[in-house]
PDB file of C-alpha atoms in Angstrom:
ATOM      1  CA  UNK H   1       0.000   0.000   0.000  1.00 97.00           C
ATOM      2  CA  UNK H   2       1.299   3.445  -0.719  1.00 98.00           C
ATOM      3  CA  UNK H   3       1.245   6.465   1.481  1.00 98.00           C
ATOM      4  CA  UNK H   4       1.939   9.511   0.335  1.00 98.00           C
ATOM      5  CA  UNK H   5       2.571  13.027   2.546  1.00 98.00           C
ATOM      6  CA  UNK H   6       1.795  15.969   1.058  1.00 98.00           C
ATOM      7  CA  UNK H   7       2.009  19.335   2.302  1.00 98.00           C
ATOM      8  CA  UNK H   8       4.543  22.546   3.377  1.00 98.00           C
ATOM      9  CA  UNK H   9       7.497  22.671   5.862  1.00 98.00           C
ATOM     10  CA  UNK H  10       5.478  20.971   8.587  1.00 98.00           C
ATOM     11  CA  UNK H  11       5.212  17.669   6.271  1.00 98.00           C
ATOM     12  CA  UNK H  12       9.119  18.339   5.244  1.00 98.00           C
ATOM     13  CA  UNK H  13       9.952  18.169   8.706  1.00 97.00           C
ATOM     14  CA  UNK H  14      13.465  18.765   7.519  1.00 97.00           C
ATOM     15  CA  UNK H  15      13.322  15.552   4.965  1.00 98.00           C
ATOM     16  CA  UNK H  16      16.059  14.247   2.965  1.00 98.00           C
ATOM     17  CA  UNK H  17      14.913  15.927  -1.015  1.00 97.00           C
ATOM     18  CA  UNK H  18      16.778  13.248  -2.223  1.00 97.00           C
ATOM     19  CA  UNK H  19      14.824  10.359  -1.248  1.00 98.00           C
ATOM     20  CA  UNK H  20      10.877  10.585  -1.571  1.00 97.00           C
ATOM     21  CA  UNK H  21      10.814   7.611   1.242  1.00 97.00           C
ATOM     22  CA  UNK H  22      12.547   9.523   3.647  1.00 98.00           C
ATOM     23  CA  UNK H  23       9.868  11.126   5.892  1.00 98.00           C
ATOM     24  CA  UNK H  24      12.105  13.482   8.178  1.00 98.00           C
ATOM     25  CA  UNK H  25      11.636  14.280  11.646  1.00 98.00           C
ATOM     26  CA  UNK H  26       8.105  15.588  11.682  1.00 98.00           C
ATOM     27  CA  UNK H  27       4.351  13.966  11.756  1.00 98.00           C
ATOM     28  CA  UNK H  28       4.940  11.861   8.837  1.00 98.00           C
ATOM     29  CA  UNK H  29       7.315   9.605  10.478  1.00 98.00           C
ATOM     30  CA  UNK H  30       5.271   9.041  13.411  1.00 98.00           C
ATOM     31  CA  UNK H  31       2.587   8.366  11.943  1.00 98.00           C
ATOM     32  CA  UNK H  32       4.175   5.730   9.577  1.00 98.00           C
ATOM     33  CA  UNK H  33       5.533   4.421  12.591  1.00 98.00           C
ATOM     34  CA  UNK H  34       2.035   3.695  14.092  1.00 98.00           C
ATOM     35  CA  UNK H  35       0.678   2.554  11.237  1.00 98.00           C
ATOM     36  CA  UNK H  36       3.261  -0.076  10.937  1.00 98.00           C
ATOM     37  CA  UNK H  37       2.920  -0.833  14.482  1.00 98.00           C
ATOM     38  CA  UNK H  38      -1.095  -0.502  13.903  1.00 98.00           C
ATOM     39  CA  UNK H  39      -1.045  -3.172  10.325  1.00 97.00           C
ATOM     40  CA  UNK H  40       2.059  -5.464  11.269  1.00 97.00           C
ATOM     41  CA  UNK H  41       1.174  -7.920   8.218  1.00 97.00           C
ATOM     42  CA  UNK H  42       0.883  -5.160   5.563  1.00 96.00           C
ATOM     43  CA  UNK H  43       3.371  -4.097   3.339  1.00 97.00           C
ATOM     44  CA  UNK H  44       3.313  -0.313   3.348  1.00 98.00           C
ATOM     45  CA  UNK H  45       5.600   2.414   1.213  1.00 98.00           C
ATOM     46  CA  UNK H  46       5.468   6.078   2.500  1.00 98.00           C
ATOM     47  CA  UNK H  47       6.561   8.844   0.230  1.00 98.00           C
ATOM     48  CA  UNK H  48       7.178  12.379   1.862  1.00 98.00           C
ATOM     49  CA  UNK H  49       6.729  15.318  -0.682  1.00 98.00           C
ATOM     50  CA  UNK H  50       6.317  17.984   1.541  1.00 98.00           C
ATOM     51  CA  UNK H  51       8.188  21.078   0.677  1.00 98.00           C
ATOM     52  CA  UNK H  52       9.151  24.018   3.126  1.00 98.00           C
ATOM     53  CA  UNK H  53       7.250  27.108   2.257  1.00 97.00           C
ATOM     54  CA  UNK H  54       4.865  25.773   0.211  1.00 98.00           C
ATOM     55  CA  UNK H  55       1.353  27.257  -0.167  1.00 98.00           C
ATOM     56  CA  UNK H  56      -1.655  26.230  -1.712  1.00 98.00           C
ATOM     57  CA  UNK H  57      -0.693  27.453  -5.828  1.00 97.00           C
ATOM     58  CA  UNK H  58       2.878  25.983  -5.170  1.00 98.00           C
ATOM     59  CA  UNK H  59       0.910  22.580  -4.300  1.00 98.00           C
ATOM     60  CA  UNK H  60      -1.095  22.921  -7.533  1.00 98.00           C
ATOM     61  CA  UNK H  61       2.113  23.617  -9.598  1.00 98.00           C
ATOM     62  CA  UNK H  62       3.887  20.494  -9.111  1.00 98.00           C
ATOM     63  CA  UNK H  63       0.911  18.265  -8.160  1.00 98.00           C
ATOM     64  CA  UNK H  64       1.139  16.231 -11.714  1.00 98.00           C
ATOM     65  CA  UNK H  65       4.548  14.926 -10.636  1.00 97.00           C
ATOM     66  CA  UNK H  66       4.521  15.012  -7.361  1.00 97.00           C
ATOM     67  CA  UNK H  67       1.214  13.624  -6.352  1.00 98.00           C
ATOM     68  CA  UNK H  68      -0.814  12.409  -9.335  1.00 98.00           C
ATOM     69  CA  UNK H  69       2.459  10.521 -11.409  1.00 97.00           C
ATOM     70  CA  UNK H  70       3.018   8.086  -7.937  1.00 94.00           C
ATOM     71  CA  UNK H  71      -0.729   6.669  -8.048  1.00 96.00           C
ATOM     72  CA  UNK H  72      -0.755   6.416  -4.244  1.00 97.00           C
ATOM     73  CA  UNK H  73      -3.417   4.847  -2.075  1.00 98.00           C
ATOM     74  CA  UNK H  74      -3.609   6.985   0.294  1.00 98.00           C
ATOM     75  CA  UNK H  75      -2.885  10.972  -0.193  1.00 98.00           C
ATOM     76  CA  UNK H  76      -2.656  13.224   2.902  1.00 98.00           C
ATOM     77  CA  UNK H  77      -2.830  17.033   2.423  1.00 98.00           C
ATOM     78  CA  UNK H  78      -2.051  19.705   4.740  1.00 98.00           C
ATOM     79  CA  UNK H  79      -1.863  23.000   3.789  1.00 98.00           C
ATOM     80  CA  UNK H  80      -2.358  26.561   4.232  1.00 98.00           C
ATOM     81  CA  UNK H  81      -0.298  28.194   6.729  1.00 98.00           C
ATOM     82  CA  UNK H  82       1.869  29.937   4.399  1.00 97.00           C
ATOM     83  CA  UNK H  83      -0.767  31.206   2.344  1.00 97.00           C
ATOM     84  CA  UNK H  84      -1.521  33.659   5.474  1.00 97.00           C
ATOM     85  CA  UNK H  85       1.863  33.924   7.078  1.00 96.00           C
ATOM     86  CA  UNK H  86       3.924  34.956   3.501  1.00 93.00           C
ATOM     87  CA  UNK H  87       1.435  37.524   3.105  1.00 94.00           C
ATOM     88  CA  UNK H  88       1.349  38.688   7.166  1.00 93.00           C
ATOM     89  CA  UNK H  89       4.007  41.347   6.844  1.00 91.00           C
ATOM     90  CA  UNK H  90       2.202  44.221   5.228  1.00 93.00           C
ATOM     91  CA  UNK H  91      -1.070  42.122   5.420  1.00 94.00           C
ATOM     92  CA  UNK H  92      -1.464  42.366   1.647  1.00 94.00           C
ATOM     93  CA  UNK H  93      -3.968  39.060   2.237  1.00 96.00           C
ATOM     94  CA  UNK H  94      -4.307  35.928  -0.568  1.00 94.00           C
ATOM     95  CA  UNK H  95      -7.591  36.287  -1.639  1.00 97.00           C
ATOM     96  CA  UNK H  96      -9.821  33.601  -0.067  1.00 98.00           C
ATOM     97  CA  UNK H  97     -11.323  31.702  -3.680  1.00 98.00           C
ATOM     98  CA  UNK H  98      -7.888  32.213  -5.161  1.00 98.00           C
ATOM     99  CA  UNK H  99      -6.427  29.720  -1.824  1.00 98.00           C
ATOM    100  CA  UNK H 100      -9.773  27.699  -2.586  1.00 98.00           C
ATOM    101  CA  UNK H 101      -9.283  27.477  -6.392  1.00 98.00           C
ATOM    102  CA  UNK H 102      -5.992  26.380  -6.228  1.00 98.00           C
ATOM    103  CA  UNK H 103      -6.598  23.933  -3.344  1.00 98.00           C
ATOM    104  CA  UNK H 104      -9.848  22.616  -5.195  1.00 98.00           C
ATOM    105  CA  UNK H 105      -7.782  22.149  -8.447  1.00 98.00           C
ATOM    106  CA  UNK H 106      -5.652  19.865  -6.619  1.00 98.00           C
ATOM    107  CA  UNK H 107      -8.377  17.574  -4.851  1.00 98.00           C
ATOM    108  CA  UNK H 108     -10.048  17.592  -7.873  1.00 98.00           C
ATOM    109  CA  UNK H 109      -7.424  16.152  -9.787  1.00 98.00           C
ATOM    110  CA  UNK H 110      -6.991  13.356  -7.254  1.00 98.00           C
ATOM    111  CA  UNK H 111     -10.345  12.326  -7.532  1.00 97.00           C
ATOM    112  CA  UNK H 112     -10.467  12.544 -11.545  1.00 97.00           C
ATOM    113  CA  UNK H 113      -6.855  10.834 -12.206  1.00 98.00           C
ATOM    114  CA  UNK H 114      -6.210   8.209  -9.155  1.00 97.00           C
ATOM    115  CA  UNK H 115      -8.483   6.215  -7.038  1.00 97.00           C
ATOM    116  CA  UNK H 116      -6.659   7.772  -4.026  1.00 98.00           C
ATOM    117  CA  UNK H 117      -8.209   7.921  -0.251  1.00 98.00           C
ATOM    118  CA  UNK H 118      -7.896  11.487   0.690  1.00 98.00           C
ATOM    119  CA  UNK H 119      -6.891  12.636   4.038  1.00 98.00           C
ATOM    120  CA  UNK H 120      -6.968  16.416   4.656  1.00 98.00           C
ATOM    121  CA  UNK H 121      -5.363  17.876   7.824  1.00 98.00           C
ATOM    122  CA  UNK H 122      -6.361  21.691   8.327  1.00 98.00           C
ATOM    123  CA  UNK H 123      -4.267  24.177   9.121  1.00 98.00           C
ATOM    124  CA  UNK H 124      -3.353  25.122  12.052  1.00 98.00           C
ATOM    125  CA  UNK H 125      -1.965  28.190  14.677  1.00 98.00           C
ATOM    126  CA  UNK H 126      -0.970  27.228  18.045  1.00 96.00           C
ATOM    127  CA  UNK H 127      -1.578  30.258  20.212  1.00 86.00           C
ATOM    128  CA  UNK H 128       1.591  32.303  19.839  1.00 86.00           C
ATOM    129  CA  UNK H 129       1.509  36.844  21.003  1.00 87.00           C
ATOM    130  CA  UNK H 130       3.556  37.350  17.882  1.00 93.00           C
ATOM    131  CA  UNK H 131       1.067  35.773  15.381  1.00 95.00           C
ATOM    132  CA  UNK H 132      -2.300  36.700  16.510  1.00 93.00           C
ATOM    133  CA  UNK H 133      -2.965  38.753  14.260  1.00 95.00           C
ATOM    134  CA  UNK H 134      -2.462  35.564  11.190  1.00 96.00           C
ATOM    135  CA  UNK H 135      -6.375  34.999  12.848  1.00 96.00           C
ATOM    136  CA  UNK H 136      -7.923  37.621  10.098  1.00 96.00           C
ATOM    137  CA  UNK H 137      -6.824  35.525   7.204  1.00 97.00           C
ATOM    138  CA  UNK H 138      -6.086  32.204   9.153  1.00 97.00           C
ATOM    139  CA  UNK H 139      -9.610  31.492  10.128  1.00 98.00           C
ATOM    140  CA  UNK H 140     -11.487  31.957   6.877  1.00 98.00           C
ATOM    141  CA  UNK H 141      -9.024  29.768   4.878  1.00 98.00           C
ATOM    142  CA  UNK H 142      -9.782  27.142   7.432  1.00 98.00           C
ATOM    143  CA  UNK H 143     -13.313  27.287   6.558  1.00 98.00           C
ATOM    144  CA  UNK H 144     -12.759  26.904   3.169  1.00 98.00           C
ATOM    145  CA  UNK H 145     -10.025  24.018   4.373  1.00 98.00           C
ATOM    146  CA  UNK H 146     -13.011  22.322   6.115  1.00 98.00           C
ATOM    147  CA  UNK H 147     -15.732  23.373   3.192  1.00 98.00           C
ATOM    148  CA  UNK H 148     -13.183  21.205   0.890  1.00 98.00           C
ATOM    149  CA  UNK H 149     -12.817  18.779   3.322  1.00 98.00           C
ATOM    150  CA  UNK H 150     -16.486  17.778   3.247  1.00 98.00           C
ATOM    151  CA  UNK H 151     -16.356  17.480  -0.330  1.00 98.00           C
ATOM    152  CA  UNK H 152     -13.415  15.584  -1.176  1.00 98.00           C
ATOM    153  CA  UNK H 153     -11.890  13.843   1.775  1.00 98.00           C
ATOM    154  CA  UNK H 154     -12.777  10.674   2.998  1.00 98.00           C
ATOM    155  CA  UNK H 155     -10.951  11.270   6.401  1.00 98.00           C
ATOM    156  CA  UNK H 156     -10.430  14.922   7.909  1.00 98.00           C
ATOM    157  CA  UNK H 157      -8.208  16.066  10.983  1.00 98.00           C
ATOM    158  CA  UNK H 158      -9.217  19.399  12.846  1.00 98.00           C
ATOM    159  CA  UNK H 159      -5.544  20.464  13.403  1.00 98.00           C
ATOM    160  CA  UNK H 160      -6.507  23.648  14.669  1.00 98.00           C
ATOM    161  CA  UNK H 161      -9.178  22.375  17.258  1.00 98.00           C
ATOM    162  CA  UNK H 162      -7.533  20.090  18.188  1.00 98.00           C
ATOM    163  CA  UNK H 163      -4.047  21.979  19.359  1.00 98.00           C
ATOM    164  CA  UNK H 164      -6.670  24.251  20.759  1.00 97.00           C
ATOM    165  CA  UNK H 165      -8.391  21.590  23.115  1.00 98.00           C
ATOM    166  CA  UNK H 166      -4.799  19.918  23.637  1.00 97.00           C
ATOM    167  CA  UNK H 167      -3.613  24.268  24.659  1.00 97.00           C
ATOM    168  CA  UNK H 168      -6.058  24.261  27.700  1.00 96.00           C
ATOM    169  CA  UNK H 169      -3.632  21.931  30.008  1.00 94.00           C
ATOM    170  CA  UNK H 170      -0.083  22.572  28.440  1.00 96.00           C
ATOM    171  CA  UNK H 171       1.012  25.627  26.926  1.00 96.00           C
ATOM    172  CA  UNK H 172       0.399  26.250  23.196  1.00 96.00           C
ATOM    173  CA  UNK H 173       4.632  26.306  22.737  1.00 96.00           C
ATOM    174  CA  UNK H 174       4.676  22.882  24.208  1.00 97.00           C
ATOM    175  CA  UNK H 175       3.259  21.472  20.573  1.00 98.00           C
ATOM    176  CA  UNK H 176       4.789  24.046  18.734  1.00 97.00           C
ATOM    177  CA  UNK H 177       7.622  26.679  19.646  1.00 95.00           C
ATOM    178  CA  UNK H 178       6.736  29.336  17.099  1.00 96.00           C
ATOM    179  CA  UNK H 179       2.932  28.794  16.960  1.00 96.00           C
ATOM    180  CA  UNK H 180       3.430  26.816  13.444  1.00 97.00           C
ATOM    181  CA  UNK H 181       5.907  24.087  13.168  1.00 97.00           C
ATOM    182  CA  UNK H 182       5.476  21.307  15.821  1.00 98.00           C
ATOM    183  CA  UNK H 183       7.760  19.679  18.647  1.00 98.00           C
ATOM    184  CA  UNK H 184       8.389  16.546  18.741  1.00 98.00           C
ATOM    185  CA  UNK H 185       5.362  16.099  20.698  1.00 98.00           C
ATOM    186  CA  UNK H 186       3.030  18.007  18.886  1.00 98.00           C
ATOM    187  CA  UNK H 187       4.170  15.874  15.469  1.00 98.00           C
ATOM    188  CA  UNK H 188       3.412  13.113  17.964  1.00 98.00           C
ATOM    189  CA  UNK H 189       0.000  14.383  18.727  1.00 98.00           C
ATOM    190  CA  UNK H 190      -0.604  14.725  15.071  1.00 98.00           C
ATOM    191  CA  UNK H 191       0.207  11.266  14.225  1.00 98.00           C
ATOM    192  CA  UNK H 192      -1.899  10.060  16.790  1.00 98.00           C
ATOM    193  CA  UNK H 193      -4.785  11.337  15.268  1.00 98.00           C
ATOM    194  CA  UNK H 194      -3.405  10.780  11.687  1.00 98.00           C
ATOM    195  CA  UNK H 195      -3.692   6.832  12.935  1.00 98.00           C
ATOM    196  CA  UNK H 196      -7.237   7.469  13.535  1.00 98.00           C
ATOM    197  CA  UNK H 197      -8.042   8.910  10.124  1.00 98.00           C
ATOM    198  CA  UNK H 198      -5.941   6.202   8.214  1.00 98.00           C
ATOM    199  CA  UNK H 199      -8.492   3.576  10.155  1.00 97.00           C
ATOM    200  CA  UNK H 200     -11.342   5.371   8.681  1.00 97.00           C
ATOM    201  CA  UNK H 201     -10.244   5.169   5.511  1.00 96.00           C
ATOM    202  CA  UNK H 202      -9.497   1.720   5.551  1.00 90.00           C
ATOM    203  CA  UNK H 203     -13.149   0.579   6.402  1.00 80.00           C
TER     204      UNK H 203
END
């Protein structure tokens, strides 16, 4: 069965370009982990195509050969961040269908070209001072994130409520320093869920 990870820098996780099985040091490789651990007689192959600073149209630009060309089983998506944060300095906002559009192009194409599961994680702002103000684009894209979600994925993880429930006993910084990319227990937390998700889709 193949997995395939798709997403920005918090799919990277710091991944070796090199070698499309090497899932890095992020969720990806915890959640392959438990999944092994999970399915001990299945044969599994996990490809990690996540790319640091990616956003939505940068998805959509390399999804033929990235994404479509390796006919996976299963195809996990999260994205999104960036498509607030690179645009957070003078505020100069994505528009909200252009995110949507370019998103939707890419789910689309899954469903046309492959007989992929789709698992979409939203995404996601741990509480941070610094960033609070990513909230005025943030939230909106995550509605559309969800919108898609209902339409195209089979399986859907609520990043951002859930690091919000998971905020009220431990500090936000404990799952991720700088509000975006995750600790080693917050790609933990992640892959925990991610577990739960690859179940569904299984069924």
């Amino acid at each position: 069965m193949k997995i395939l990870f798709q997403g920005d820098s918090i799919t990277d996780a710091g991944r070796d370009r090199s070698d499309p099985h090497d899932l890095g040091n992020g969720y990806p490789k915890y959640a392959a982990e438990a999944i092994r651990n999970a399915y001990p007689k299945t044969e599994f192959e996990f490809f990690d195509l996540g790319i640091g600073g990616d956003r939505a149209e940068s998805l959509l630009a390399r999804w033929e050969e990235d994404a479509i060309a390796f006919r996976p089983d299963v195809t996990s998506i999260l994205i999104g961040i960036n498509d607030t944060w690179h645009r957070a300095e003078n505020q100069n906002w994505m528009p909200h269908d252009y995110f949507e559009s370019c998103y939707r192009s890419c789910l689309e194409a899954l469903k046309i070209k492959t007989n992929t599961k789709i698992i979409i994680l939203e995404q996601f702002l741990c509480s941070t001072e610094d960033k609070s103000f990513f909230r005025y684009d943030l939230d909106p894209k995550i509605q559309i994130t969800r919108k898609l979600a209902r339409e195209y994925a089979d399986a859907f993880i609520p990043l951002d409520g859930i690091f919000a429930a998971h905020s009220i006993d431990r500090d936000p910084t404990y799952w991720a320093a700088d509000g975006v990319h995750p600790t080693v227990e917050g790609a933990k937390l992640i892959a925990g869920y991610y577990l739960e998700a690859f179940r569904k889709v299984l069924l």
